[in-house]
Coordinates of C-alpha atoms and ligand atoms in Angstrom, one line a residue:
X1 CA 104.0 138.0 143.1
X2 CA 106.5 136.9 145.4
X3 CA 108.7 134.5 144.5
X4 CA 108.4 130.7 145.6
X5 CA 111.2 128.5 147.4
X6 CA 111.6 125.4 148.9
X7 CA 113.2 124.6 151.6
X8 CA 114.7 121.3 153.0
X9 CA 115.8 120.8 156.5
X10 CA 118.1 117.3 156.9
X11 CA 117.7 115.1 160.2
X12 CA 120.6 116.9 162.3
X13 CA 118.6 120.3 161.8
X14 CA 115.9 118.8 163.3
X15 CA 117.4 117.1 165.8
X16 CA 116.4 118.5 169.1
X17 CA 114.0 121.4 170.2
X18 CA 116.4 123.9 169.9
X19 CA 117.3 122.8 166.2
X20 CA 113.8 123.0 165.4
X21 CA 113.8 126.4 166.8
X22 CA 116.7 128.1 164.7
X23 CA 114.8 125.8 161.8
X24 CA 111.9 128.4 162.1
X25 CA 113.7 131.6 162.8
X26 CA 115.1 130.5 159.6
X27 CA 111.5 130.2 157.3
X28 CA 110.4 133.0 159.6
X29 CA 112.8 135.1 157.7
X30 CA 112.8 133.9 154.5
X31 CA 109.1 134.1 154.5
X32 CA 109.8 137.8 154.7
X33 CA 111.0 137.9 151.2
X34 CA 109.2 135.2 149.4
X35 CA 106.6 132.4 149.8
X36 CA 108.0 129.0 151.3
X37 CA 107.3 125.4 151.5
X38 CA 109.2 123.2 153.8
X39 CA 110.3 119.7 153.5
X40 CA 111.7 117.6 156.7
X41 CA 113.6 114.6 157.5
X42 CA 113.2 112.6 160.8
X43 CA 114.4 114.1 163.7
X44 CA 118.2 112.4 163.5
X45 CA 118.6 108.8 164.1
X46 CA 114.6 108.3 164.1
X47 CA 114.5 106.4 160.6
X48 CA 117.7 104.1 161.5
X49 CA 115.9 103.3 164.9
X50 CA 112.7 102.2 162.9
X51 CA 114.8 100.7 160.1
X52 CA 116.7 98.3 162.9
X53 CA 113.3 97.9 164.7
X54 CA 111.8 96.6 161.8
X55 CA 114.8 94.0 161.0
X56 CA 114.4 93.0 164.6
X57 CA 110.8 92.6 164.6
X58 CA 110.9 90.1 161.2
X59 CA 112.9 87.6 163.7
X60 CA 110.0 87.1 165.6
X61 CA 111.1 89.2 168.4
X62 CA 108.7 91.6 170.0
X63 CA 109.4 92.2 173.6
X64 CA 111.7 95.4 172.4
X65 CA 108.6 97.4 171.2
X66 CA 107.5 98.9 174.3
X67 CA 111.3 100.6 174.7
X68 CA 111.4 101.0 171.1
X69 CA 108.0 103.0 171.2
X70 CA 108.8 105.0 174.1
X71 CA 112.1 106.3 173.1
X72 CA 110.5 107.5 170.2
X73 CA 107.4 109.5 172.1
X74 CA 109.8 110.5 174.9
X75 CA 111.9 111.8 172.0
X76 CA 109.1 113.8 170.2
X77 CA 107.0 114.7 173.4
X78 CA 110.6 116.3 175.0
X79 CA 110.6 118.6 171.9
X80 CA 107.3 119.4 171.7
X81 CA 106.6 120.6 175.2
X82 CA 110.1 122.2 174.5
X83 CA 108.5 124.3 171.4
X84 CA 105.1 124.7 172.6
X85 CA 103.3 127.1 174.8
X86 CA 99.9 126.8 174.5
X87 CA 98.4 123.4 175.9
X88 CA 95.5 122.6 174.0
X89 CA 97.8 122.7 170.9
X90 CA 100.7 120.7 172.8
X91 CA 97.6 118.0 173.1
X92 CA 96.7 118.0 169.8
X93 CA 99.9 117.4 168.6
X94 CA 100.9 114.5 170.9
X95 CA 97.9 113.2 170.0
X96 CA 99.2 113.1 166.1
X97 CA 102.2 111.4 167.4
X98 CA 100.4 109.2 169.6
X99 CA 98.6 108.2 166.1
X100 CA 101.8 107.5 164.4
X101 CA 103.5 105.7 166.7
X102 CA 100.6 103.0 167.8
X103 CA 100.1 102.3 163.8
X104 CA 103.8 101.8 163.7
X105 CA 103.5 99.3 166.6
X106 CA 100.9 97.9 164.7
X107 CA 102.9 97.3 161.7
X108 CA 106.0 96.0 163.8
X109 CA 103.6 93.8 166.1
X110 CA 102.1 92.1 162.9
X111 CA 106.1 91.9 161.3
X112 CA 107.0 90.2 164.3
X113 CA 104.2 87.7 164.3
X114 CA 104.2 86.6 160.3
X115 CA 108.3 86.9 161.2
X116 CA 108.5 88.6 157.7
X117 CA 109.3 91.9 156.4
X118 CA 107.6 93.0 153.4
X119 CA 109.9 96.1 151.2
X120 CA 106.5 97.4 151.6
X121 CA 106.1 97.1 155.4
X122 CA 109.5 98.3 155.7
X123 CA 108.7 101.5 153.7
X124 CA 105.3 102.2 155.7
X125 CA 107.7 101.7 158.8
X126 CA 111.1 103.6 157.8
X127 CA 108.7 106.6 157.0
X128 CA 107.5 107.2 160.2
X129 CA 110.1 109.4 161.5
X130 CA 108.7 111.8 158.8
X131 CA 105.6 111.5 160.3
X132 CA 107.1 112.6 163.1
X133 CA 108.9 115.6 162.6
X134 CA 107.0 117.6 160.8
X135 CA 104.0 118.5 163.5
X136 CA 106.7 119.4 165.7
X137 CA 108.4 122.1 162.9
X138 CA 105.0 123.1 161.4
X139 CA 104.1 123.8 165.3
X140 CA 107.2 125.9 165.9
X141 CA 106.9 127.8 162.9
X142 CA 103.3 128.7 164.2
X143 CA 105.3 130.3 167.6
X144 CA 106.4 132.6 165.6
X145 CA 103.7 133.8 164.8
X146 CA 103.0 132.8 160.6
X147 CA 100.4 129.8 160.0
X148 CA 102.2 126.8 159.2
X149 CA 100.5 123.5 158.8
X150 CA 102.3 119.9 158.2
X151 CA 101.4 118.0 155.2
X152 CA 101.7 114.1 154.6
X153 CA 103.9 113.6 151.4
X154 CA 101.6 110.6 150.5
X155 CA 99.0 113.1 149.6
X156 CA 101.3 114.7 147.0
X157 CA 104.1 113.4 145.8
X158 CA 103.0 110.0 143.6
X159 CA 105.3 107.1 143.1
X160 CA 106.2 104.4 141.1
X161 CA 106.0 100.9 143.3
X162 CA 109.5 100.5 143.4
X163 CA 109.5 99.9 147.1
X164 CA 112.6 101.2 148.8
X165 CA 114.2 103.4 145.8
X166 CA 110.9 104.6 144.0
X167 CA 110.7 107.1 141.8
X168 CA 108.2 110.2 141.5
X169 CA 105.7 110.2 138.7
X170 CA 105.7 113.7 138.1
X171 CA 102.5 114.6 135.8
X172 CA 100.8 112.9 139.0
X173 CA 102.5 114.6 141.1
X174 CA 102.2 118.2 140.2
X175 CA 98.5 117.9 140.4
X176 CA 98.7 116.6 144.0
X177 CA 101.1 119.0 144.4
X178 CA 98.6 121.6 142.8
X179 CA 95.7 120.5 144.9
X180 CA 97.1 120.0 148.1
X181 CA 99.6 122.7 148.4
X182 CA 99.0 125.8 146.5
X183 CA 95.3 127.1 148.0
X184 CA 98.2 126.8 151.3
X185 CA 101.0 128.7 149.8
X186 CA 98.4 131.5 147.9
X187 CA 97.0 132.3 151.4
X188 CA 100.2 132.8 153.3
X189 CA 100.3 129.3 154.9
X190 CA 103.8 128.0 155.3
X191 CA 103.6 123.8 154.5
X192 CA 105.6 121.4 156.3
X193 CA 105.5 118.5 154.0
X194 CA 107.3 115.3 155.0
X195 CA 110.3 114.4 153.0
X196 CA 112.0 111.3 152.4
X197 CA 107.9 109.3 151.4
X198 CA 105.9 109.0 148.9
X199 CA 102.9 107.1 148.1
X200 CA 101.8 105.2 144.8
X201 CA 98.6 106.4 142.6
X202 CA 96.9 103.6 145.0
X203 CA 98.0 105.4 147.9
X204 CA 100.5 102.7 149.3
X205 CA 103.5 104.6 150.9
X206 CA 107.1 104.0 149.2
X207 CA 110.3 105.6 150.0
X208 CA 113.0 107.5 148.1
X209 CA 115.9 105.7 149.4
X210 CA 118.0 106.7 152.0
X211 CA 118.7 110.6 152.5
X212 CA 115.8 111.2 149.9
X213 CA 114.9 114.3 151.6
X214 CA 117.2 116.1 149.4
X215 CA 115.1 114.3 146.5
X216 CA 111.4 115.4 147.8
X217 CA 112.6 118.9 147.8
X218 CA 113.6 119.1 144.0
X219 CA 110.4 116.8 143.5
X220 CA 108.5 119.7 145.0
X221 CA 110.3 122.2 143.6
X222 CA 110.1 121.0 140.3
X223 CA 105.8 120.2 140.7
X224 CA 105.6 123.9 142.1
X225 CA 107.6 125.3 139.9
X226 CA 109.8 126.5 142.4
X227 CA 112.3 129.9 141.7
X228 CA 114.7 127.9 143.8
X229 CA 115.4 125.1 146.6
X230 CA 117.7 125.2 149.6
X231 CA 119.0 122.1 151.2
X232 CA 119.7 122.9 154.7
X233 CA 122.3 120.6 156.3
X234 CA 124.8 120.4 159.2
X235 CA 128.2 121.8 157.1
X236 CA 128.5 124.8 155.2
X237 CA 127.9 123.4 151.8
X238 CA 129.4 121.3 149.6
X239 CA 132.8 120.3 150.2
X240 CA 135.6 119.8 148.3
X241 CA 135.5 116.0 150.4
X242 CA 133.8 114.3 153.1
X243 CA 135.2 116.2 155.8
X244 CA 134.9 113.6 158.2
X245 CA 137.4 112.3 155.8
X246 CA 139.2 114.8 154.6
X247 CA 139.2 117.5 157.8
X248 CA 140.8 120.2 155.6
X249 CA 137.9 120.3 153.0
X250 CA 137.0 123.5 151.6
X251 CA 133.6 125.0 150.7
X252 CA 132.8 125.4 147.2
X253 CA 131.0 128.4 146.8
X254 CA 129.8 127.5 143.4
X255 CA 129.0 124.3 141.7
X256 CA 127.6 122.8 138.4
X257 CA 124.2 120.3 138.3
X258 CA 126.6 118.1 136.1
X259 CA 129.6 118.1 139.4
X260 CA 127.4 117.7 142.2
X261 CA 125.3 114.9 140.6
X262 CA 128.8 113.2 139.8
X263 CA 129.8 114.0 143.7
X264 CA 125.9 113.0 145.1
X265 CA 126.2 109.5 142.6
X266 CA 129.3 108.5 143.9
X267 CA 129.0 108.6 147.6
X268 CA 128.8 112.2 148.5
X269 CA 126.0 112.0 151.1
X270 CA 125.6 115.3 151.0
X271 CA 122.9 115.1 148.2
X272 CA 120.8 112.0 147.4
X273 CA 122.0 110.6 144.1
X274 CA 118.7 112.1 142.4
X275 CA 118.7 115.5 143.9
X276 CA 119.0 117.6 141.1
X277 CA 117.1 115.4 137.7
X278 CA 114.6 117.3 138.8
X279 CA 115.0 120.5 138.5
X280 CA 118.7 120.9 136.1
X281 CA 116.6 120.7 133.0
X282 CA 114.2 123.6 134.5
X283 CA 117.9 125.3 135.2
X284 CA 116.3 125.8 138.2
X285 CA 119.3 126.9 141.0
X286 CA 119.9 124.0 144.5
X287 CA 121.8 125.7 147.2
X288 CA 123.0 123.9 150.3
X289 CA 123.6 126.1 153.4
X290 CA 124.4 125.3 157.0
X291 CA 121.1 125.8 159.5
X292 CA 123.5 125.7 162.4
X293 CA 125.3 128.7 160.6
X294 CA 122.6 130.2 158.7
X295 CA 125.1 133.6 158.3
X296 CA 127.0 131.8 155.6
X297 CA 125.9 131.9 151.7
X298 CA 126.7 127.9 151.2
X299 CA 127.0 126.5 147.7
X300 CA 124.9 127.2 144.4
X301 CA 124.9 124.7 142.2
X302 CA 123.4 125.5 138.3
X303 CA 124.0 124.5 135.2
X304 CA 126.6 126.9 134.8
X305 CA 128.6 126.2 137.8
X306 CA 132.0 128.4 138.5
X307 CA 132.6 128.3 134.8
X308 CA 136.5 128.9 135.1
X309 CA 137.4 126.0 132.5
X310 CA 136.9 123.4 134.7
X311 CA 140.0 121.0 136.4
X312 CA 139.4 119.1 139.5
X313 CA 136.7 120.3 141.8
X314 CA 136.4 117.8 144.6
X315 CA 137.1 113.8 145.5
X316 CA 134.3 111.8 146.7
X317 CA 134.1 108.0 147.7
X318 CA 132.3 105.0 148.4
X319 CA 132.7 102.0 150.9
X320 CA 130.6 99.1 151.3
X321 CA 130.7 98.0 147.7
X322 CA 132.0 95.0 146.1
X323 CA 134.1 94.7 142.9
X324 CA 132.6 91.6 140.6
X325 CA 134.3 90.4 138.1
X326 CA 132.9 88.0 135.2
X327 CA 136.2 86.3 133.3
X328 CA 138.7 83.9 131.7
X329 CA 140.1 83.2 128.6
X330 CA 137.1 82.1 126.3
X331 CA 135.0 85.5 127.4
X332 CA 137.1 87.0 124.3
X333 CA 134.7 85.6 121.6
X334 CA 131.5 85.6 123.6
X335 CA 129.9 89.3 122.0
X336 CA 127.1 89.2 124.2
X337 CA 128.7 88.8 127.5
X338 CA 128.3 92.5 128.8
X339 CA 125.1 92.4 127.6
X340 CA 124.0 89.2 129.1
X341 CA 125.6 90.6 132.5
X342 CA 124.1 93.7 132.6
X343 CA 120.7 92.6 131.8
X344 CA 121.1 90.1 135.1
X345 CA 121.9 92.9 137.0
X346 CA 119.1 95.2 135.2
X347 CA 116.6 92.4 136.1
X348 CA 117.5 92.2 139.9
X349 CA 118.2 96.0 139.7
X350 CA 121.3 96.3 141.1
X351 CA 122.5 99.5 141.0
X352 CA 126.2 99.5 138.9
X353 CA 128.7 101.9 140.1
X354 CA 131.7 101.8 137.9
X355 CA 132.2 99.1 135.1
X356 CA 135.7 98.5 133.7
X357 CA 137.0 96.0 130.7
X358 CA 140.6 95.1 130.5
X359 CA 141.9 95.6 126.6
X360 CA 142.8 91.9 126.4
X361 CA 138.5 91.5 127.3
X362 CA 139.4 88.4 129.4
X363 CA 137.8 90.0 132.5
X364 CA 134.9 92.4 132.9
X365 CA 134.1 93.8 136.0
X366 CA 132.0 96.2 138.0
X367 CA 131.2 97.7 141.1
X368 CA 128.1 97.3 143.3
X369 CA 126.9 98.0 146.6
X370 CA 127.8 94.9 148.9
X371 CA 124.0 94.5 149.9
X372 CA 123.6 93.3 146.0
X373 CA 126.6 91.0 146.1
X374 CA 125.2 87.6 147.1
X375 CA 122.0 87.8 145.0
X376 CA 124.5 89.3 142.4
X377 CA 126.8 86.6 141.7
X378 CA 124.0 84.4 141.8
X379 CA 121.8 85.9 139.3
X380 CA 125.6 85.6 137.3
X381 CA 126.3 82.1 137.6
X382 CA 123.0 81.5 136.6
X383 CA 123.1 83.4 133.5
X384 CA 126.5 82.0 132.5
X385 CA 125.8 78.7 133.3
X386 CA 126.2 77.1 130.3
X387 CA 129.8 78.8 129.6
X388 CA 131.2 78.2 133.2
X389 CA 130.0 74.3 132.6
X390 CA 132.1 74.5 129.3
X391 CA 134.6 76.9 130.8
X392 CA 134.5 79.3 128.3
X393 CA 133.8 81.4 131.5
X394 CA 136.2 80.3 134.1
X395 CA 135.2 82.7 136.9
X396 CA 132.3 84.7 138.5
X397 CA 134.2 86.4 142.0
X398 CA 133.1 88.9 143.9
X399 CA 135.8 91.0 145.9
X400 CA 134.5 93.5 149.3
X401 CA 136.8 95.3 151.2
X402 CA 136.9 97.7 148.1
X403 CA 136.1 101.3 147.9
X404 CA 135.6 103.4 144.9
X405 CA 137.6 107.0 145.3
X406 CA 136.2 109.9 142.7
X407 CA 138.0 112.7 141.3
X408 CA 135.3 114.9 139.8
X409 CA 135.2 118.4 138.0
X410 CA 134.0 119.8 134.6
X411 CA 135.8 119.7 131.3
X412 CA 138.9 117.5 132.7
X413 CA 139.4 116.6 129.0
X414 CA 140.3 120.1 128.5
X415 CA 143.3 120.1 131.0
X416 CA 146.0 117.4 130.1
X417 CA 147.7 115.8 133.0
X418 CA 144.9 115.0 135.3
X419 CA 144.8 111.3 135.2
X420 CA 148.4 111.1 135.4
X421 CA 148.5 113.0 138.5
X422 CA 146.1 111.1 139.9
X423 CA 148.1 107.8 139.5
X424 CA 151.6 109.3 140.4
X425 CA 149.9 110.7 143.3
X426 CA 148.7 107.4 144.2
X427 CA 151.8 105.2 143.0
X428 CA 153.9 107.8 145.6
X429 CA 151.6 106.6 148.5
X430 CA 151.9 102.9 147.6
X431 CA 148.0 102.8 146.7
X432 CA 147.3 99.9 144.7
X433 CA 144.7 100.9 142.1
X434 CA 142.5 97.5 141.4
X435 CA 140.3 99.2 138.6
X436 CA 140.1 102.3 136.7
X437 CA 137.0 104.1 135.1
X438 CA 136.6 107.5 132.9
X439 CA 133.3 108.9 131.9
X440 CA 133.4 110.1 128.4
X441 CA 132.2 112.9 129.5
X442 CA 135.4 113.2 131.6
X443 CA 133.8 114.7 134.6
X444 CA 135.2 112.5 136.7
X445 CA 137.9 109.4 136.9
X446 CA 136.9 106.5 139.5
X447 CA 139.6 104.3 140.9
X448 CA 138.6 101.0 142.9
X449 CA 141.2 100.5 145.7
X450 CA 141.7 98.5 148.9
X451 CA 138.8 100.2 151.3
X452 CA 142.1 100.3 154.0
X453 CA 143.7 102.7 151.2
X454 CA 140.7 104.8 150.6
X455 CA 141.6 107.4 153.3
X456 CA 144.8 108.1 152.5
X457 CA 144.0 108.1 148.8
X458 CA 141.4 110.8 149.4
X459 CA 144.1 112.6 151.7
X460 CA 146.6 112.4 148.5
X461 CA 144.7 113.5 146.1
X462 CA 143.2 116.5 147.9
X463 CA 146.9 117.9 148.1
X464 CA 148.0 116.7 144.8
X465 CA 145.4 118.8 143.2
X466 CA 145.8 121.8 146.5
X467 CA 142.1 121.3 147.1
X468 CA 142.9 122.6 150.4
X469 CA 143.8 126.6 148.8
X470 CA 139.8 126.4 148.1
X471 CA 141.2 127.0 144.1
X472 CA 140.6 124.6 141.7
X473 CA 143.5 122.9 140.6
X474 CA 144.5 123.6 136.7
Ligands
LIG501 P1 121.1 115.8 156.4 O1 120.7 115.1 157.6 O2 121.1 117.3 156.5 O3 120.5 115.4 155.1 P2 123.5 114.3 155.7 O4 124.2 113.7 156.9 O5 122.6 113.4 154.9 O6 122.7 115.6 156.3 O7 124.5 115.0 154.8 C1 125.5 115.9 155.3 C2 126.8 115.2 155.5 O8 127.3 114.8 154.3 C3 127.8 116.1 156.1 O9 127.7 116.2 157.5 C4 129.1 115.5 155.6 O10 129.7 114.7 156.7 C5 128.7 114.6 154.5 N1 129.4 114.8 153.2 C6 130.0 113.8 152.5 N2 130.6 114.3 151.4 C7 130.4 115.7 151.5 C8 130.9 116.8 150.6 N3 131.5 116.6 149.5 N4 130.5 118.0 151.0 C9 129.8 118.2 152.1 N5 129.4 117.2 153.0 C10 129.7 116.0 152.6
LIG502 N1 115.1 110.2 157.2 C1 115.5 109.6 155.9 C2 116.9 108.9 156.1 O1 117.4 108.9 157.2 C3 115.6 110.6 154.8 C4 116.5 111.7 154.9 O2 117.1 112.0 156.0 O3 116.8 112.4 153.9 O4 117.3 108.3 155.2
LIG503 MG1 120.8 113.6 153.9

């Protein structure tokens, strides 16, 4: 039997009717040589429309949701006459996002009115570009002439509650998947299921998270038992940095699960943090390719990776965090004090970047995205209260403006000298390094610097270790 593969197609690929277009040339000829499910995002800048819509609404205002809505039809309508020939199926379809859009008025109408915005209102409403999308790519597949229907992702993949940043509950989900998808993909139909939502066993709709696309693909993959998974994006794979940061980043052609996870957790938006728990236990290959350039092979990434002894393989980093820091003198004999920070920040789930401990243990600090920060050094002050009334804990600060820079790759323990060209490569661009972190498992070393430093850190580091040549560094 032919083999199966999913294949996700990110927000810029489905940006306009003539994305949506090379989109289904591109299933059209993968369908060819095996049997396909597609995932999509919203059509690019739909979900941080509805996200902003949504904050706007919980202020009371309403008088912007008449624009708001017809943007988003004119939007969707453009690229559906665009795509479709036949009229009776150009109705059908505006009907669906006629649907869509008036229960997303709804939602925003009664936000506007209670002036408050539920994480669950917020996920029903961030997931509607989705919604969206996929009618319009199931419909162009179907001009090609394969069947091609599009699937609501609340019918099969099944979350936890965790509105916002939930997580799949896969048992659950691979008999959804089972029951709504394969009777589809055993008869030749290509599915079009919507990335980035979810719903829980109750059938309330959640999200992933932002970019979690990348996540419902492996989600699928994994519940299908999928040969492989392609992420389809705007650049030709992943890079050896951001290139809008670092415009002479190279492709690497191969990648392991281990690396790009270190790259997606660290900032490389590239991949949703989660991408690949999925499927690296299944060893279960991820490629990402370029649908604008759909000639080039893009990266694999397995568990294997390039396996040519490791070194330095790419930079990543992340802005809009904030460096916290828990210390003073008397923190020396508390035992419990990483414990009793952690579990505040467990308890609010706040999702801990880097964590770093001078030797002398009179600080402890961490990073964490700056939308955590207030509710952060709250939920610290709280739980030292007692010691910051004594002073045995003199100080719970928080510190933005930071950025965390990366330098990731396999086995760095095995080549000596990496860290120490890191820092003289920094120390020679008069980059003050705030806070240091190594993994134990040494596949990567984070630095927290100044966020005005963070470019030129990343530009400093990609020629110290001549990232540029497209070799990796030994
Ligand atoms: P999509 O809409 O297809 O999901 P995203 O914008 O979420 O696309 O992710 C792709 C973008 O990720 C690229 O355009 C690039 O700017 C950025 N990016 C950041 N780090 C990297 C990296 N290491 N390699 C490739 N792209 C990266
Ligand atoms: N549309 C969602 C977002 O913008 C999910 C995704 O693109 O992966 O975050
Ligand atoms: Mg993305």
């Amino acid at each position: 039997m032919a083999s199966l593969c999913v294949m996700k197609f990110g927000g810029t690929s489905v940006g306009s009717a003539d994305c949506i277009r090379r989109v289904a040339v591109i299933v059209q000829s993968a369908a060819a040589q095996a049997r396909i499910v597609v995932v999509v995002s919203a059509m690019s800048g739909v979900t941080n429309q509805l996200i902003a819509g949504a904050h706007r609404a919980a202020t009371g205002e309403k008088d912007f949701l008449p624009k708001l809505m017809g943007d988003l039809r004119a939007k969707h309508v453009a690229a559906l006459e665009a795509l479709v020939g036949d009229s009776q199926n150009r109705e059908r379809i505006a009907g669906v996002i006629d649907d869509v859009l008036a229960e997303l008025e709804r939602l925003l109408q009664g936000t506007a009115l209670l002036c408050e915005l539920t994480p669950r209102v917020l996920d029903a409403v961030s997931g509607g570009g989705e919604r969206l999308s996929a009618p319009l790519v199931a419909a162009a597949i179907c001009e090609l002439g394969l069947r091609s229907v599009a699937v609501p992702a609340t019918e099969v993949i099944v979350t936890d509650g965790h509105h916002g940043r939930a997580e799949p509950l896969m048992a659950e989900t691979r008999e959804h998947a089972e029951a709504q998808l394969r009777h589809l993909i055993d008869d030749g139909v290509v599915p079009v299921v919507t990335g980035f939502i979810g719903a829980t066993a109750d059938g309330v709709p959640t999200t992933l998270g932002r970019g979690g696309s990348d996540y419902s693909a492996t989600i699928l993959g994994a519940a299908l038992g999928a040969q492989e998974t392609v992420i389809w994006t705007d650049v030709d794979g992943v890079k050896t940095a951001d290139p809008r940061l670092v415009p002479e980043a190279r492709t690497i052609p191969q990648i392991s699960y281990h690396e790009a996870a270190e790259l997606a957790y660290f900032g490389a938006k590239v991949l949703h943090p989660n991408t690949l728990r999925p499927v690296s236990s299944a060893g279960v290959p991820v490629w990402i390719r370029n649908s604008f350039k759909p000639e080039k092979v893009g990266t694999r990434i397995s568990a294997k990776g390039m396996s040519n002894g490791g070194g330095v393989k790419a930079l990543t980093a992340i802005r809009e965090v904030t460096l916290v820091t828990v210390g003073g003198p008397g923190i020396v004999g508390l035992t419990d004090v990483l414990a009793r920070s952690f579990g505040a920040m467990a308890a609010m789930r706040a999702n801990v970047l880097l964590v770093s401990q001078s030797s002398s243990q009179n600080d402890i600090c961490f990073v964490i995205p700056s939308t955590d920060e207030k509710e952060a050094v709250e939920a610290l002050r709280s739980a030292f209260a007692p010691e910051i009334a004594e002073q045995t804990v003199e100080h719970v600060s928080a510190r933005a403006e930071v950025a965390i820079v990366a330098v990731v790759g396999e086995n760095m323990r095995g080549i000596p000298g990496v860290a120490g060209r890191t820092f003289s490569a920094l120390g020679r661009e008069g980059v003050n390094i705030i806070a240091i972190a190594q993994g134990s498992s040494e596949y990567n070393i984070s630095l927290v610097v100044e966020a005005a430093s963070m470019q030129r850190s990343l530009a400093a580091l990609h020629k110290e270790f001549r990232l540029h040549e497209g070799v990796p560094a030994a």
